[in-house]
């Protein structure tokens, strides 16, 4: 009897699998014996409806039809036509496309904190990368790190340790490995050690993360300064508040410069209504920055000796971030908090820019599509 599930308004059909003698299909997620088959692509199999549902929500909906040409046996027909090399290249290109789709989906879900939903995309990204690049190669490291991050969010520490060991081994075997891969690996290792309470090891890995990120992206890039933020969190856990505060301040200043430049560019294009309706950055970027700023504000507000200048700086960052993302209501809220904090300090240099942002937001709420008369 055919089973059917509704997922986000899309119908995903699964049918009982009739397995011919001498063959066996494995579940896409757990590699146990499969009993169900996706009725849309007919090349993907599951042990039960729960795993089918998880895969559909996680990634399969986006790649269902792309799997058909990759997983459909065509060797006999290719031998007859003599076009094996051409078709193999097409297959590799399709798999490369799948890897990128899965990487993007997994990263997006991770940025939103949907670790369980990220698992199928991260897992398929790793499987596809192995098919294309082979086992134990440095090209697998991004997929290992995605899968490790998803499991880290779910508290599967043993599995995370194993995945990061695999990634570390692949990097060690590749002396030519680039700075970006080293930076991401050390950042993941630092997060793992933070979770397990090995704070000195976490600090060492975050220091390496910052080194490699600065080599790849520059010392004052937001990517590099996010490593300083993670290091500050560790110092806060150790009770070393002055060091944590100093690092948070460095992070806030770097991000404030970056957001100020983005805001200036955005305002220059404000006469184009389409520019105003679209966020100036992707969702993952916004979520990560938002979490950092909120952590820094909470740190400062919980401090017995509050630094009004730091509160003004960070909440102004939050206001600009919300404005660039199109959330005018939150931009007004954080902007008002920033203004109150800045006004506690005579002649504070942020008071005027904060007032300017608040006026801009209010004018756009009144007339969301300003343009020439």
C-alpha positions in Angstrom: 0.0 0.0 0.0 1.4 3.4 -1.0 2.3 5.8 1.8 2.3 9.6 1.3 3.6 12.5 3.4 3.0 16.2 3.2 6.2 18.2 3.7 6.1 22.0 3.5 3.2 21.7 1.1 5.1 19.3 -1.2 4.1 15.7 -1.6 6.8 13.1 -1.0 5.7 9.6 -2.0 7.3 6.4 -0.7 6.3 2.9 -1.8 7.1 -0.5 -0.4 10.3 -1.9 -2.0 10.1 -5.2 -3.9 13.6 -6.5 -3.7 14.7 -9.0 -6.4 16.4 -12.1 -5.3 20.2 -11.7 -4.8 20.1 -7.9 -4.5 19.8 -5.6 -1.5 19.2 -1.9 -1.2 20.4 0.2 1.8 18.8 3.1 3.6 20.1 6.5 2.5 20.6 7.7 6.1 21.6 4.7 8.2 22.8 2.1 5.7 20.5 -0.6 7.1 18.4 -2.8 4.8 15.8 -0.7 2.9 12.1 -1.5 2.7 10.9 1.7 1.1 11.7 3.5 -2.1 11.2 7.2 -3.2 8.5 7.1 -5.8 9.8 10.4 -7.4 13.3 9.4 -8.3 13.1 5.6 -7.7 16.8 5.5 -7.0 16.8 6.4 -3.2 15.8 3.9 -0.5 14.9 4.0 3.2 14.6 1.6 6.1 11.4 3.3 7.3 9.2 6.3 6.8 10.8 8.3 9.5 14.2 8.3 7.8 12.5 9.1 4.5 10.8 12.1 6.1 14.1 13.3 7.7 16.0 13.0 4.4 13.2 14.8 2.5 13.2 17.7 4.9 17.0 17.7 5.1 18.1 17.6 1.5 16.3 15.1 -0.8 13.5 17.5 -1.8 16.2 19.7 -3.5 18.2 16.9 -5.2 15.7 14.2 -5.9 15.6 14.5 -9.7 19.4 15.3 -9.9 20.1 11.8 -8.5 18.4 9.9 -11.4 21.1 10.3 -14.0 23.9 9.6 -11.4 22.4 6.5 -9.9 20.8 5.0 -13.1 23.1 2.2 -14.5 24.2 3.1 -18.0 27.5 1.2 -18.4 26.2 -1.3 -21.0 24.6 1.4 -23.2 27.8 3.5 -22.9 30.0 0.7 -24.0 27.9 0.2 -27.1 28.0 3.9 -28.0 31.7 4.4 -27.1 30.9 7.5 -25.0 32.1 6.4 -21.6 34.5 9.2 -21.0 32.0 11.9 -22.0 29.3 10.5 -19.7 31.7 9.9 -16.8 32.7 13.6 -17.0 29.0 14.6 -17.0 28.5 12.4 -14.0 31.4 14.0 -12.1 30.0 17.5 -13.0 26.6 16.5 -11.7 28.1 15.2 -8.5 30.1 18.4 -8.1 26.9 20.3 -8.4 25.3 18.0 -5.8 28.2 18.6 -3.4 27.7 22.4 -3.6 24.0 22.2 -3.1 24.3 19.9 -0.1 27.1 22.1 1.4 24.9 25.2 1.0 21.8 23.6 2.4 23.7 22.1 5.4 25.5 25.4 6.2 22.2 27.3 6.0 20.4 24.9 8.3 23.4 25.0 10.8 23.3 28.8 10.8 19.6 28.6 11.9 20.4 26.1 14.6 18.6 23.2 12.8 21.3 20.6 13.5 19.1 17.6 13.0 17.8 18.8 9.7 21.4 19.6 8.6 22.5 16.0 9.0 21.2 14.5 5.8 22.7 17.3 3.6 26.0 17.1 5.4 26.1 13.3 5.2 25.3 13.3 1.5 27.9 16.0 0.9 30.5 13.7 2.5 29.4 10.6 0.5 29.4 12.5 -2.8 32.8 14.1 -2.0 34.2 10.6 -1.4 32.8 9.4 -4.7 34.4 12.3 -6.6 37.7 12.7 -4.7 38.3 9.3 -3.1 38.7 8.5 0.7 41.1 10.4 3.0 41.7 13.3 0.7 41.8 16.9 1.8 38.8 17.7 -0.4 36.7 15.8 2.1 37.5 18.2 5.0 34.7 20.7 4.4 32.2 17.9 4.5 33.7 16.4 7.6 33.5 19.8 9.3 29.8 20.3 8.3 28.9 16.8 9.6 30.9 17.5 12.8 29.2 20.8 13.4 25.8 19.2 13.0 26.6 16.5 15.5 28.2 19.0 17.8 24.9 20.8 18.0 23.2 17.5 18.9 25.7 16.7 21.6 27.2 13.6 19.8 30.7 14.3 21.1 32.2 10.9 20.3 31.2 11.1 16.7 32.4 14.7 16.4 35.8 13.7 17.8 36.0 10.9 15.2 35.0 13.2 12.3 37.5 15.9 13.3 40.2 13.2 13.6 39.5 12.2 10.0 39.6 15.8 8.9 42.9 16.4 10.8 44.5 13.3 9.3 43.5 14.4 5.8 45.0 17.8 6.4 48.2 16.3 7.8 48.7 14.2 4.7 48.3 17.3 2.5 51.2 19.8 3.1 49.9 22.0 0.2 46.6 22.4 2.1 45.4 26.0 2.0 45.0 28.5 4.9 41.2 28.5 4.7 41.0 24.7 5.4 43.4 25.0 8.3 41.4 27.9 9.8 38.1 26.0 9.6 39.6 22.9 11.1 41.1 24.7 14.0 37.9 26.6 14.6 35.9 23.3 14.8 38.6 21.8 17.1 38.4 24.8 19.3 34.6 24.5 19.6 34.9 20.8 20.4 37.4 21.5 23.2 35.3 24.3 24.5 32.3 21.9 24.8 34.3 19.3 26.5 35.9 21.7 29.0 39.5 21.5 27.7 39.8 25.2 27.6 43.6 25.5 27.2 43.4 23.3 24.1 40.5 25.4 22.9 42.5 28.6 23.2 45.4 27.0 21.3 43.2 26.0 18.5 41.5 29.4 18.3 44.9 31.0 18.2 45.8 28.8 15.2 42.4 29.6 13.7 43.1 33.3 13.9 46.5 32.9 12.4 45.3 31.0 9.4 42.2 33.2 8.9 44.4 36.3 8.9 46.7 34.8 6.3 43.7 34.0 4.1 41.3 36.9 4.7 43.4 39.6 6.4 43.9 40.6 10.0 41.0 42.9 10.2 38.4 40.8 8.3 35.2 39.7 10.0 36.1 36.1 9.5 39.3 36.5 11.5 37.7 38.6 14.3 35.1 35.9 14.8 38.0 33.7 16.0 38.7 36.5 18.6 35.1 36.3 19.7 35.3 32.5 20.3 38.6 33.0 22.2 36.9 35.7 24.3 34.1 33.2 25.2 36.8 30.8 26.6 38.4 33.5 28.7 35.0 34.4 30.0 34.5 30.8 31.0 37.9 30.9 32.8 36.7 34.0 34.7 39.4 36.2 33.0 36.9 39.0 32.4 39.3 41.9 31.5 40.9 39.8 28.7 37.4 38.7 27.5 36.2 42.3 27.5 39.2 43.5 25.6 38.7 40.9 22.9 35.0 41.6 22.7 35.8 45.3 22.2 38.2 44.4 19.3 35.5 42.2 17.7 32.9 45.0 18.1 35.1 47.6 16.5 36.0 45.5 13.5 32.3 44.6 12.9 31.3 48.2 13.4 33.6 49.4 10.7 32.4 46.7 8.4 28.7 47.4 8.9 29.2 51.1 8.6 30.7 50.6 5.1 27.9 48.3 4.1 25.3 50.8 5.4 26.9 53.6 3.4 26.8 51.6 0.2 23.2 50.6 1.0 22.1 54.2 1.5 23.7 55.2 -1.8 21.4 52.8 -3.5 18.4 53.7 -1.5 16.7 55.4 -4.5 16.3 51.9 -6.1 13.4 50.3 -4.3 14.5 46.8 -5.2 17.8 47.3 -3.4 16.0 48.2 -0.2 13.8 45.1 -0.2 16.6 42.6 -0.5 19.0 41.9 2.4 22.6 43.0 1.9 24.0 39.6 3.0 23.0 36.0 3.3 21.1 34.5 6.2 24.0 32.6 7.7 26.1 35.8 7.9 23.2 37.6 9.7 22.5 34.8 12.2 26.2 34.4 13.2 26.7 38.1 13.6 23.4 38.5 15.5 24.4 35.8 18.0 27.8 37.4 18.6 26.4 40.9 19.2 23.8 39.6 21.6 26.4 37.6 23.6 28.6 40.7 23.9 25.6 42.9 25.0 24.6 40.4 27.6 28.2 40.1 28.8 28.4 43.9 29.3 25.0 44.2 30.9 25.8 41.5 33.4 29.0 43.2 34.4 28.8 45.2 37.6 30.7 48.0 36.0 28.8 48.5 32.7 30.7 50.1 29.8 28.2 52.4 28.2 30.5 53.1 25.2 30.7 49.3 24.5 26.9 48.9 24.9 26.4 51.8 22.4 28.9 50.3 20.0 27.4 46.8 20.0 23.8 47.8 20.0 24.5 50.2 17.1 26.0 47.1 15.3 22.8 45.2 16.0 20.7 48.2 14.7 22.7 48.4 11.4 22.6 44.6 11.0 18.8 44.6 11.4 18.4 47.5 9.1 20.5 45.8 6.4 18.4 42.7 6.8 15.2 44.7 6.3 13.9 44.4 9.9 13.1 48.1 10.6 11.3 47.4 13.9 14.3 45.7 15.5 16.6 48.3 14.0 14.6 51.0 15.8 14.7 49.1 19.1 18.4 48.5 19.1 19.1 52.0 17.7 17.2 53.5 20.6 19.2 51.4 23.1 22.4 52.5 21.4 21.3 56.2 21.6 20.5 56.0 25.3 23.9 54.4 26.0 25.8 56.9 23.9 24.1 59.9 25.5 25.5 58.8 28.9 28.9 59.9 27.6 29.4 63.6 26.8 30.2 64.3 23.1 30.2 60.6 22.3 31.2 60.2 18.6 28.5 57.6 17.9 25.6 59.7 19.0 25.3 61.5 15.6 25.5 58.3 13.4 23.0 56.5 15.7 20.6 59.4 15.4 21.1 59.4 11.6 20.2 55.7 11.4 17.1 56.2 13.5 15.9 59.0 11.3 16.6 57.0 8.2 14.6 54.0 9.5 11.7 56.2 10.5 11.6 57.9 7.1 11.6 54.6 5.4 8.8 53.3 7.5 6.8 56.3 6.4 7.8 56.1 2.7 9.4 52.6 2.1 10.2 53.5 -1.6 11.8 56.9 -1.6 12.9 58.3 -4.9 13.4 61.5 -6.9 10.4 63.9 -7.1 
